[in-house]
């Protein structure tokens, strides 16, 4: 199929156009031409979403040196992308919320005046797509036409972004048809910011040192410039489905969350739905694909990164995974940790910044216990185990369709009722393996106090402890104090007669010798089992100043060997350390001034008095 049409020097060539008619089409086409006039691409190609088109795009990228085709014998339909070494993670310092009022962005977001930012971006985007094709991608988050779904359109000059959006969302003319029929849609614009002069040869990973990831919550728009990296370039994902959707959710009474979603099936066949918010690279994909190590229990995958939650008419909270794929962390994914992911990645996968084997397959740290002798690292240089540096970038990732996961639920595109919400983070100290909130408001308090050691998923110093309330610090599109209030309001609604129970978990507590105290991964099913037995009213608990802890006799440890001393440490609540945590929480809350909900300062005071009595 031809991706390119005849070129004219004055206006972009019109390549493929959708055969779609309807009253909404004029506004969409007008917007597409407006962006083209600003960015001046050579060609416009409207993405159809067909397999043939996808294959042609990928093969064109191979020809252009932008992708390496993996050996189909090991990895059919799969490709390796190597980014520029500076464009490997989300750039939070260059991510902006351009709300009319600064207070609506809140102290935890970078705010920009929308009028000033528009003027800046007009300059930055002017001619930014010269020499390139501008792709128009209509996408649906959630099943096409589904009751909780939302539509967006991304224009982009990055074929890598187009291929990724095709995996992560539902793309194509059926979505454009909904727009033509009058459905509302969100505008998203992306350019790698690397225009080509006539005759200039392209590079493998075009990008720009100057980056802007800008959200206009008042007009529901995203403008992203200078980066090709997932979270900066697949605008449907963090930009739309979290930052913009969180604003829509606040206005409409629902929640957009950085959560995984699973169905847990107990030995009697009873089903429970669990959503869990952990910060970036803190275990969502792994828990989403959990294979229980305890007999009789099963887990079905529904989603691994984003969940939209709405109150239902039955008094429960209903959740969907709006995405259609996984953009998962590669390092640490192996047979012994996440065999489900390994099986999911058998083919049809785009890998980014992993290492290449001489046989044309891929490798990353943790895929196998021992590293191959001889690799090409993520930057394209020869590598051996003696090289003294990782072969794959710590934030290297795989992009693959959800439907390819062997334990995906048959009905994974439908909404499910939530029984449990988990909050977690990466904490070497203090936070126990699991603790149950006493009620909704206590659970919201716990969510608001989540902190976690920094990971490679965003720029910054790895390992440094930072606050990441609800795992949403980088993704909340409005003032986080208002976000806390929104959570409290949802819980206070009289219609919510059966709210999910809330727990905090921490798989990452370490002993004095630095090793993880808990085996984690498949054995996290033991924690899930206690949680489910707890909500069934079957398991006892011990009251502590920070919530209900399991009696360690109640935790199913059959078949694993966790020394008693480690167990004691896993559940140890140190009053002095928790008092210091409370001081840090007070400091964290202070930046929001009197916008912080009274319910949360009351929770903090109550925690302090329980700690004083302990
Ligand atoms: P994002 O895609 O960035 O939002 O990350 P995520 O939360 O989905 O993180 P993911 O599941 O990919 O895990 C990131 C890292 O944590 C990987 O290196 C995993 O191997 C590691 N990890 C996940 N679960 C566990 C666990 O139970 N114990 C330990 N020790 N490590 C874990
Ligand atoms: C994260 O950083 O939380 C991710 C990867 O899931 S990205 O889509 O790049 O945000
Ligand atoms: Mn994420």
XYZ file of C-alpha atoms and ligand atoms in Angstrom:
657
model
C 0.000 0.000 0.000
C 1.263 3.453 -0.834
C 1.894 5.597 2.205
C 2.965 8.483 0.019
C 1.122 10.440 -2.637
C 2.287 12.982 -5.213
C 4.085 15.883 -3.597
C 3.540 19.551 -4.360
C 5.852 22.297 -3.168
C 3.084 24.460 -1.770
C 0.709 22.222 0.156
C 1.213 18.868 1.808
C 0.366 15.933 -0.409
C -2.853 14.278 0.597
C -2.101 10.596 1.053
C -4.612 8.143 2.370
C -7.867 9.709 3.528
C -10.676 7.897 5.366
C -13.822 7.023 3.434
C -15.967 8.471 6.161
C -18.793 10.969 5.984
C -20.818 12.797 8.560
C -21.479 16.185 10.119
C -18.443 15.962 12.436
C -15.948 15.427 9.640
C -15.567 19.059 8.589
C -14.293 20.234 11.985
C -11.813 17.358 12.120
C -10.461 18.014 8.627
C -10.266 21.723 9.332
C -8.176 21.030 12.436
C -5.909 18.626 10.541
C -5.244 21.288 7.876
C -4.701 23.936 10.533
C -1.975 21.804 12.141
C -0.512 21.030 8.710
C -0.375 24.718 7.879
C 1.554 25.361 11.082
C 3.923 22.384 10.934
C 4.274 22.173 7.118
C 4.700 18.438 6.572
C 5.430 17.193 3.041
C 2.591 14.680 3.197
C -0.497 13.846 5.224
C -1.452 10.234 5.772
C -4.637 9.268 7.555
C -4.046 6.012 9.417
C -6.555 3.284 8.596
C -5.578 0.880 11.356
C -5.436 -2.142 9.047
C -2.833 -4.865 9.479
C -1.528 -4.292 5.960
C -0.930 -0.623 6.647
C 0.773 -1.422 9.952
C 3.083 -3.915 8.281
C 3.922 -1.469 5.491
C 4.745 1.225 8.029
C 7.010 -1.071 10.054
C 8.795 -2.365 6.963
C 9.298 1.196 5.732
C 10.891 2.019 9.078
C 13.240 -0.950 8.710
C 14.193 0.284 5.250
C 14.783 3.771 6.643
C 17.037 2.423 9.419
C 14.581 3.350 12.191
C 13.851 -0.213 13.283
C 15.754 -3.482 13.282
C 13.693 -6.451 12.226
C 14.219 -9.312 14.674
C 14.819 -12.844 13.475
C 11.309 -14.161 12.701
C 12.418 -17.627 13.733
C 12.622 -16.422 17.364
C 10.450 -13.323 17.368
C 8.018 -13.182 14.412
C 6.617 -9.777 13.489
C 8.890 -8.067 15.997
C 11.230 -5.089 15.873
C 13.870 -3.301 17.906
C 13.997 0.481 18.164
C 17.009 2.287 19.604
C 16.221 5.745 20.860
C 18.676 8.560 21.055
C 20.534 7.989 24.379
C 19.073 11.235 25.742
C 15.443 10.361 24.929
C 14.787 7.316 27.128
C 12.191 8.328 29.748
C 9.430 10.777 30.617
C 10.682 14.329 31.106
C 8.671 15.596 34.059
C 10.570 18.889 34.221
C 9.321 19.687 30.696
C 5.735 18.556 31.324
C 3.248 21.395 31.810
C -0.359 21.887 32.836
C -1.506 25.065 31.107
C -4.731 25.756 32.984
C -6.264 29.245 32.928
C -5.592 29.633 36.642
C -2.292 28.588 38.205
C -4.034 27.282 41.327
C -5.851 24.678 39.189
C -2.528 23.084 38.219
C -1.478 23.042 41.861
C 1.965 23.091 43.434
C 3.015 19.632 42.195
C 2.658 20.401 38.471
C 4.638 22.782 36.283
C 2.126 25.451 35.364
C 2.245 27.573 32.236
C 0.018 30.461 31.223
C -2.023 29.034 28.330
C -1.865 32.170 26.150
C 1.898 32.491 26.605
C 2.420 28.783 26.066
C 0.345 28.848 22.870
C 2.489 31.676 21.551
C 5.661 29.769 22.462
C 4.420 26.552 20.883
C 3.274 28.338 17.729
C 6.902 29.318 17.268
C 8.275 25.928 18.200
C 5.905 23.928 15.975
C 6.213 26.242 12.988
C 7.637 24.157 10.162
C 8.567 21.388 12.624
C 7.311 18.614 10.320
C 9.082 19.828 7.160
C 10.370 16.954 5.073
C 8.237 14.477 7.012
C 4.861 12.772 6.786
C 2.163 13.944 9.165
C 0.079 10.976 10.269
C -3.481 11.447 11.511
C -4.467 8.788 14.015
C -8.016 8.587 15.377
C -8.042 6.415 18.479
C -10.474 5.151 21.074
C -9.596 4.603 24.713
C -11.875 1.790 25.774
C -13.833 -0.386 23.346
C -14.932 1.540 20.235
C -18.315 3.053 21.111
C -18.175 1.597 24.655
C -20.125 3.347 27.438
C -17.004 4.477 29.355
C -14.835 5.070 26.272
C -13.354 8.349 25.039
C -12.023 9.317 21.626
C -8.996 11.329 20.601
C -7.009 12.188 17.500
C -3.221 12.400 17.429
C -1.341 14.018 14.595
C 2.312 13.087 14.651
C 5.400 13.074 12.445
C 6.755 9.957 14.199
C 6.074 6.599 12.541
C 7.340 4.966 15.767
C 4.550 6.773 17.630
C 2.011 5.649 14.996
C 3.065 2.012 15.350
C 2.961 2.286 19.146
C -0.474 3.961 19.214
C -1.692 1.153 16.963
C -0.752 -1.338 19.677
C -1.746 0.664 22.747
C -5.162 1.918 21.551
C -7.943 1.045 19.096
C -7.173 2.878 15.893
C -8.907 3.308 12.574
C -11.781 4.430 10.397
C -14.435 3.071 12.763
C -13.214 5.618 15.311
C -13.152 8.385 12.690
C -16.740 7.376 11.861
C -17.773 8.082 15.469
C -16.228 11.552 15.156
C -18.007 12.048 11.842
C -21.230 11.063 13.604
C -20.658 13.851 16.140
C -18.905 12.186 19.101
C -16.675 14.543 21.120
C -12.918 14.052 20.752
C -9.675 15.292 22.287
C -7.032 17.006 20.122
C -3.444 15.855 20.506
C -0.468 17.116 18.484
C 2.993 15.554 18.466
C 6.195 16.426 16.655
C 9.679 15.091 17.248
C 10.877 18.598 16.400
C 13.406 17.612 13.765
C 12.412 19.086 10.397
C 14.446 17.967 7.385
C 15.921 20.343 4.839
C 15.387 19.349 1.195
C 17.635 16.380 0.497
C 18.762 16.071 4.140
C 19.071 12.501 5.314
C 17.032 11.473 8.338
C 18.503 9.948 11.505
C 17.289 6.734 13.176
C 15.693 8.535 16.136
C 14.906 12.186 15.430
C 14.270 14.338 18.528
C 14.974 17.800 19.849
C 16.869 18.838 22.987
C 14.114 21.368 23.636
C 11.036 19.481 24.872
C 7.492 20.518 25.681
C 4.781 18.152 26.931
C 1.856 20.536 27.326
C -1.711 19.909 28.479
C -4.544 22.401 28.143
C -7.160 21.050 30.562
C -9.642 23.816 29.826
C -9.823 23.030 26.105
C -8.885 19.329 26.415
C -5.785 19.474 24.210
C -2.267 18.027 24.329
C 0.775 19.412 22.480
C 4.003 17.437 22.700
C 7.305 18.456 21.096
C 10.844 17.141 20.946
C 10.585 13.570 22.268
C 9.815 10.211 20.702
C 9.727 8.323 24.034
C 6.495 6.426 24.894
C 5.015 8.516 27.681
C 5.946 11.725 25.835
C 4.836 10.579 22.372
C 1.946 8.099 22.742
C -0.345 10.916 23.785
C -3.346 8.636 24.306
C -1.610 7.159 27.299
C -0.350 9.342 30.163
C -1.226 12.701 28.547
C -4.807 11.891 27.593
C -5.928 8.832 29.596
C -4.482 10.229 32.854
C -3.767 13.986 32.807
C -6.670 15.121 30.607
C -9.013 12.289 31.662
C -8.453 13.061 35.364
C -9.810 16.554 34.676
C -12.803 15.200 32.733
C -13.356 12.683 35.558
C -13.372 15.362 38.225
C -15.960 17.337 36.268
C -18.118 14.278 35.557
C -17.760 12.348 38.823
C -15.344 9.549 37.887
C -11.664 8.692 38.348
C -8.735 8.223 35.930
C -6.005 6.290 37.739
C -2.464 4.920 37.302
C -3.554 1.387 38.171
C -3.445 -2.208 37.034
C -6.629 -4.258 36.994
C -6.988 -7.991 37.662
C -9.611 -10.629 38.356
C -8.695 -12.969 41.200
C -10.485 -16.332 41.237
C -10.467 -18.223 44.537
C -10.479 -22.046 44.830
C -14.307 -22.106 44.942
C -14.497 -20.158 41.647
C -15.580 -16.895 43.231
C -14.315 -13.810 41.365
C -12.900 -10.618 42.806
C -11.639 -7.544 41.018
C -8.573 -5.738 42.284
C -7.107 -2.424 41.059
C -3.682 -1.340 42.271
C -1.842 1.977 42.042
C 1.952 1.639 42.189
C 4.333 4.321 40.863
C 6.139 3.865 37.542
C 8.332 0.737 37.432
C 7.049 -0.472 40.819
C 5.328 -3.687 39.832
C 1.987 -3.032 38.096
C 2.713 -5.117 34.995
C 4.036 -7.911 37.206
C 0.993 -8.012 39.484
C -1.296 -7.633 36.459
C 0.159 -10.886 35.094
C 0.422 -12.674 38.454
C 0.626 -16.468 38.465
C -0.302 -17.486 41.998
C 2.082 -19.894 43.712
C -0.702 -21.127 46.019
C -2.885 -23.995 44.832
C -6.385 -23.336 43.553
C -6.024 -19.589 43.012
C -6.030 -17.989 39.545
C -5.548 -14.498 38.180
C -6.842 -13.091 34.905
C -5.254 -9.957 33.482
C -7.466 -6.969 32.626
C -4.989 -4.065 32.448
C -1.490 -3.078 33.594
C -1.204 0.711 33.729
C -4.384 2.794 33.531
C -7.877 2.310 34.932
C -10.964 4.482 34.584
C -13.398 4.060 37.477
C -17.049 5.087 37.569
C -19.754 4.737 40.227
C -22.397 2.286 38.988
C -26.112 2.245 39.619
C -25.663 -0.816 41.849
C -23.712 1.151 44.482
C -20.354 -0.249 43.412
C -17.381 1.229 41.555
C -16.931 -0.095 38.001
C -13.604 -0.092 36.216
C -12.256 -0.429 32.682
C -8.771 -0.620 31.245
C -8.938 2.036 28.502
C -5.797 0.760 26.774
C -5.389 -2.044 24.237
C -1.762 -2.973 24.878
C 1.113 -3.075 27.335
C 4.080 -0.681 27.269
C 6.025 -2.622 29.860
C 9.428 -2.435 31.557
C 11.729 -5.111 30.078
C 14.514 -5.460 32.690
C 13.552 -7.833 35.472
C 11.001 -9.606 33.247
C 11.960 -13.290 33.050
C 10.801 -16.878 33.470
C 11.225 -16.741 37.236
C 9.564 -13.344 37.758
C 6.896 -12.859 35.086
C 6.537 -15.895 32.854
C 3.204 -14.551 31.573
C 4.941 -11.497 30.118
C 7.653 -13.666 28.587
C 4.929 -15.732 26.890
C 3.070 -12.592 25.792
C 6.187 -11.365 23.990
C 6.521 -14.360 21.632
C 6.043 -12.111 18.593
C 4.348 -8.986 17.190
C 6.256 -6.880 19.688
C 8.144 -3.603 19.365
C 11.093 -3.551 21.746
C 12.797 -0.274 22.590
C 16.343 0.046 23.982
C 16.865 -3.634 24.822
C 20.013 -5.524 23.744
C 20.311 -7.457 20.467
C 21.631 -11.020 20.312
C 23.848 -12.237 17.469
C 21.017 -14.584 16.407
C 18.667 -11.632 15.872
C 16.662 -12.065 19.077
C 16.574 -9.680 22.052
C 17.899 -9.804 25.608
C 17.712 -7.701 28.755
C 18.893 -8.007 32.334
C 16.719 -10.552 34.120
C 15.343 -12.300 31.012
C 17.671 -15.197 31.814
C 19.790 -15.728 34.909
C 22.980 -15.600 32.910
C 23.799 -12.988 30.321
C 24.763 -14.170 26.837
C 28.499 -13.847 26.122
C 28.157 -11.504 23.283
C 25.520 -8.844 22.581
C 24.956 -5.477 20.958
C 23.843 -3.137 23.749
C 20.923 -0.711 23.611
C 23.162 2.001 22.160
C 24.373 -0.260 19.359
C 27.806 -1.032 20.816
C 29.392 -4.474 21.327
C 28.792 -5.792 24.851
C 29.996 -8.693 26.995
C 29.208 -9.552 30.624
C 32.576 -7.976 31.468
C 31.528 -4.602 30.031
C 30.444 -3.347 33.438
C 27.295 -1.584 32.224
C 23.761 -2.789 31.543
C 23.157 -4.240 28.078
C 19.560 -2.993 28.050
C 18.604 0.472 29.260
C 16.982 0.243 32.753
C 13.829 1.799 31.250
C 13.857 -0.329 28.091
C 10.350 -1.437 27.193
C 8.166 -3.760 25.152
C 5.021 -2.719 23.288
C 2.551 -5.530 22.700
C -1.179 -6.079 22.294
C -3.120 -6.978 25.462
C -4.993 -9.672 23.555
C -1.727 -11.563 23.150
C -1.420 -12.150 26.919
C -2.107 -15.840 27.642
C -4.052 -15.046 30.822
C -6.011 -12.042 29.542
C -9.653 -12.264 30.682
C -12.070 -13.185 27.880
C -14.122 -10.103 28.746
C -11.152 -7.781 29.322
C -12.735 -4.967 27.295
C -15.778 -4.785 29.576
C -16.232 -2.945 32.878
C -15.831 -4.922 36.107
C -16.971 -4.115 39.680
C -14.113 -3.341 42.098
C -13.747 -5.286 45.353
C -10.306 -4.065 46.388
C -8.017 -1.092 45.749
C -4.309 -1.373 46.593
C -1.792 1.415 47.024
C 1.906 0.624 46.996
C 5.386 1.868 46.342
C 9.004 0.908 46.536
C 9.953 1.291 50.184
C 13.112 -0.271 51.660
C 11.956 0.575 55.185
C 8.930 1.330 57.371
C 6.002 0.268 55.184
C 4.790 -3.264 56.004
C 4.122 -5.972 53.427
C 0.394 -5.312 53.758
C -1.865 -3.136 55.899
C -5.612 -2.634 55.653
C -7.216 0.794 55.825
C -9.903 1.111 58.478
C -12.343 2.817 56.094
C -12.542 4.786 52.823
C -11.210 8.058 54.239
C -8.307 6.264 55.896
C -7.646 4.604 52.539
C -7.634 7.975 50.786
C -5.233 9.232 53.472
C -2.933 6.273 52.753
C -3.147 6.951 49.000
C -2.259 10.600 49.575
C 0.852 9.668 51.585
C 2.385 7.124 49.186
C 6.076 7.673 48.665
C 8.449 5.593 46.619
C 12.074 5.336 45.594
C 12.623 6.878 42.176
C 12.994 4.528 39.203
C 14.366 4.865 35.675
C 10.896 5.512 34.202
C 11.395 9.255 34.532
C 14.413 11.561 34.565
C 15.852 12.022 38.072
C 18.067 10.269 40.611
C 17.169 6.573 40.856
C 16.607 5.406 44.451
C 15.811 8.811 45.929
C 12.638 8.734 48.045
C 9.874 10.982 46.826
C 6.206 11.481 47.536
C 4.012 10.001 44.826
C 0.438 10.186 46.106
C -1.851 7.599 44.456
C 1.102 6.951 42.069
C -0.367 9.993 40.271
C 2.129 12.757 41.086
C 3.363 12.973 37.452
C -0.082 12.273 35.966
C -2.706 14.337 37.792
C -3.977 17.040 35.426
C -5.188 19.341 38.200
C -4.476 20.472 41.755
C -3.705 17.342 43.776
C -5.474 18.706 46.854
C -8.639 18.899 44.738
C -7.875 15.397 43.509
C -7.784 14.137 47.130
C -11.090 15.940 47.724
C -12.558 14.263 44.638
C -11.615 10.831 46.008
C -13.187 11.733 49.374
C -16.320 12.944 47.621
C -16.698 9.724 45.629
C -16.423 7.768 48.906
C -18.890 10.025 50.697
C -21.581 9.608 48.059
C -24.690 7.970 49.475
C -25.054 6.045 46.245
C -21.756 4.251 46.865
C -23.241 1.550 49.084
C -20.540 -1.082 48.456
C -17.169 0.651 48.166
C -14.058 -1.429 47.551
C -11.820 -2.123 50.556
C -8.460 -0.318 50.519
C -5.067 -1.818 51.408
C -1.443 -0.667 51.250
C 1.218 -3.133 50.085
C 5.012 -3.029 49.821
C 6.915 -5.819 48.051
C 10.222 -3.956 48.397
C 11.118 -3.881 52.116
C 14.779 -4.770 52.673
C 16.771 -6.285 55.516
C 19.789 -4.658 57.125
C 21.908 -6.597 54.612
C 20.088 -4.940 51.717
C 18.243 -7.978 50.354
C 14.476 -8.015 49.729
C 12.703 -9.575 52.734
C 9.750 -10.825 50.680
C 10.144 -13.154 47.662
C 7.603 -11.090 45.690
C 6.288 -11.836 42.174
C 4.134 -15.041 42.157
C 4.302 -15.168 45.949
C 2.460 -11.857 46.118
C -0.583 -14.117 45.632
C -0.209 -14.979 49.335
C -0.858 -11.356 50.222
C -3.784 -11.224 47.780
C -5.204 -14.369 49.405
C -5.118 -12.738 52.858
C -6.781 -9.619 51.413
C -9.572 -11.639 49.786
C -10.124 -13.750 52.929
C -10.186 -10.506 54.877
C -12.979 -8.974 52.765
C -14.857 -12.264 53.015
C -14.656 -11.861 56.793
C -12.587 -15.041 57.149
C -9.172 -13.750 58.178
C -8.316 -12.085 61.452
C -6.180 -8.976 61.799
C -4.196 -7.086 64.391
C -4.880 -3.437 65.063
C -1.884 -1.160 64.654
C -1.484 2.624 64.593
C -1.326 2.549 60.773
C -4.202 0.118 60.114
C -4.978 -3.605 60.338
C -2.038 -5.972 59.943
C -2.340 -9.698 59.305
C -1.602 -12.002 62.159
C 1.433 -13.702 60.553
C -0.216 -17.080 61.340
C -2.928 -16.035 58.893
C -0.531 -15.556 55.986
C -0.288 -18.650 53.793
C 3.439 -19.474 53.688
C 3.109 -23.127 52.642
C 5.915 -24.047 50.304
C 8.089 -20.995 50.892
C 10.696 -20.360 53.478
C 10.580 -16.886 54.973
C 12.552 -16.824 58.236
C 10.578 -15.675 61.282
C 12.986 -12.754 61.769
C 12.223 -11.545 58.216
C 8.492 -11.892 58.802
C 8.760 -9.874 61.999
C 10.668 -7.183 60.138
C 8.183 -7.221 57.216
C 5.389 -6.278 59.630
C 7.329 -4.193 62.118
C 5.756 -0.775 62.694
C 8.296 1.537 64.260
C 6.461 4.353 66.030
C 9.394 6.771 65.899
C 9.936 6.288 62.146
C 6.220 6.610 61.523
C 6.163 9.858 63.496
C 8.849 11.146 61.165
C 6.715 9.987 58.195
C 3.824 11.948 59.722
C 6.037 15.055 59.921
C 6.932 14.626 56.248
C 3.251 14.206 55.396
C 2.473 17.450 57.197
C 5.238 19.141 55.205
C 3.901 17.628 51.983
C 0.353 18.764 52.732
C 1.553 22.286 53.667
C 2.339 23.179 50.058
C -1.391 22.923 49.253
C -2.312 25.486 51.947
C -5.934 25.411 53.069
C -6.969 23.528 49.952
C -5.988 20.268 51.625
C -9.265 18.592 52.717
C -9.986 18.709 56.456
C -10.679 14.945 56.395
C -7.003 14.351 55.579
C -5.572 16.639 58.271
C -7.936 14.879 60.689
C -6.568 11.529 59.536
C -3.037 12.790 60.094
C -3.880 13.994 63.613
C -5.540 10.667 64.409
C -2.486 8.766 63.162
C -0.258 10.872 65.375
C -2.342 10.248 68.456
C -2.414 6.478 67.757
C 1.388 6.543 67.349
C 1.755 8.462 70.617
C -0.228 5.754 72.412
C 1.734 2.914 70.794
P 5.228 1.394 34.573
O 5.005 0.709 33.279
O 6.451 2.287 34.545
O 4.048 2.145 35.084
O 5.704 0.278 35.652
P 5.006 -0.949 36.407
O 4.447 -0.467 37.713
O 4.102 -1.697 35.511
O 6.294 -1.809 36.803
P 6.706 -3.323 36.431
O 5.673 -4.341 36.811
O 7.157 -3.342 35.032
O 7.958 -3.545 37.410
C 9.115 -2.793 37.359
C 10.246 -3.513 38.041
O 9.871 -3.974 39.346
C 10.698 -4.750 37.258
O 12.104 -4.740 37.171
C 10.212 -5.891 38.103
O 11.028 -7.018 37.968
C 10.226 -5.325 39.525
N 9.209 -5.995 40.388
C 7.905 -6.175 40.101
N 7.276 -6.877 41.077
C 8.211 -7.143 42.020
C 8.177 -7.833 43.283
O 7.155 -8.347 43.732
N 9.350 -7.873 43.983
C 10.502 -7.302 43.526
N 11.591 -7.404 44.254
N 10.574 -6.651 42.321
C 9.445 -6.563 41.588
C 5.241 5.062 33.355
O 6.286 5.739 33.340
O 4.477 5.033 34.342
C 4.897 4.207 32.199
C 5.644 4.380 30.969
O 3.958 3.437 32.276
S 5.111 5.812 30.104
O 4.020 5.432 29.221
O 6.251 6.257 29.358
O 4.646 6.804 31.037
Mn 2.843 3.685 34.152
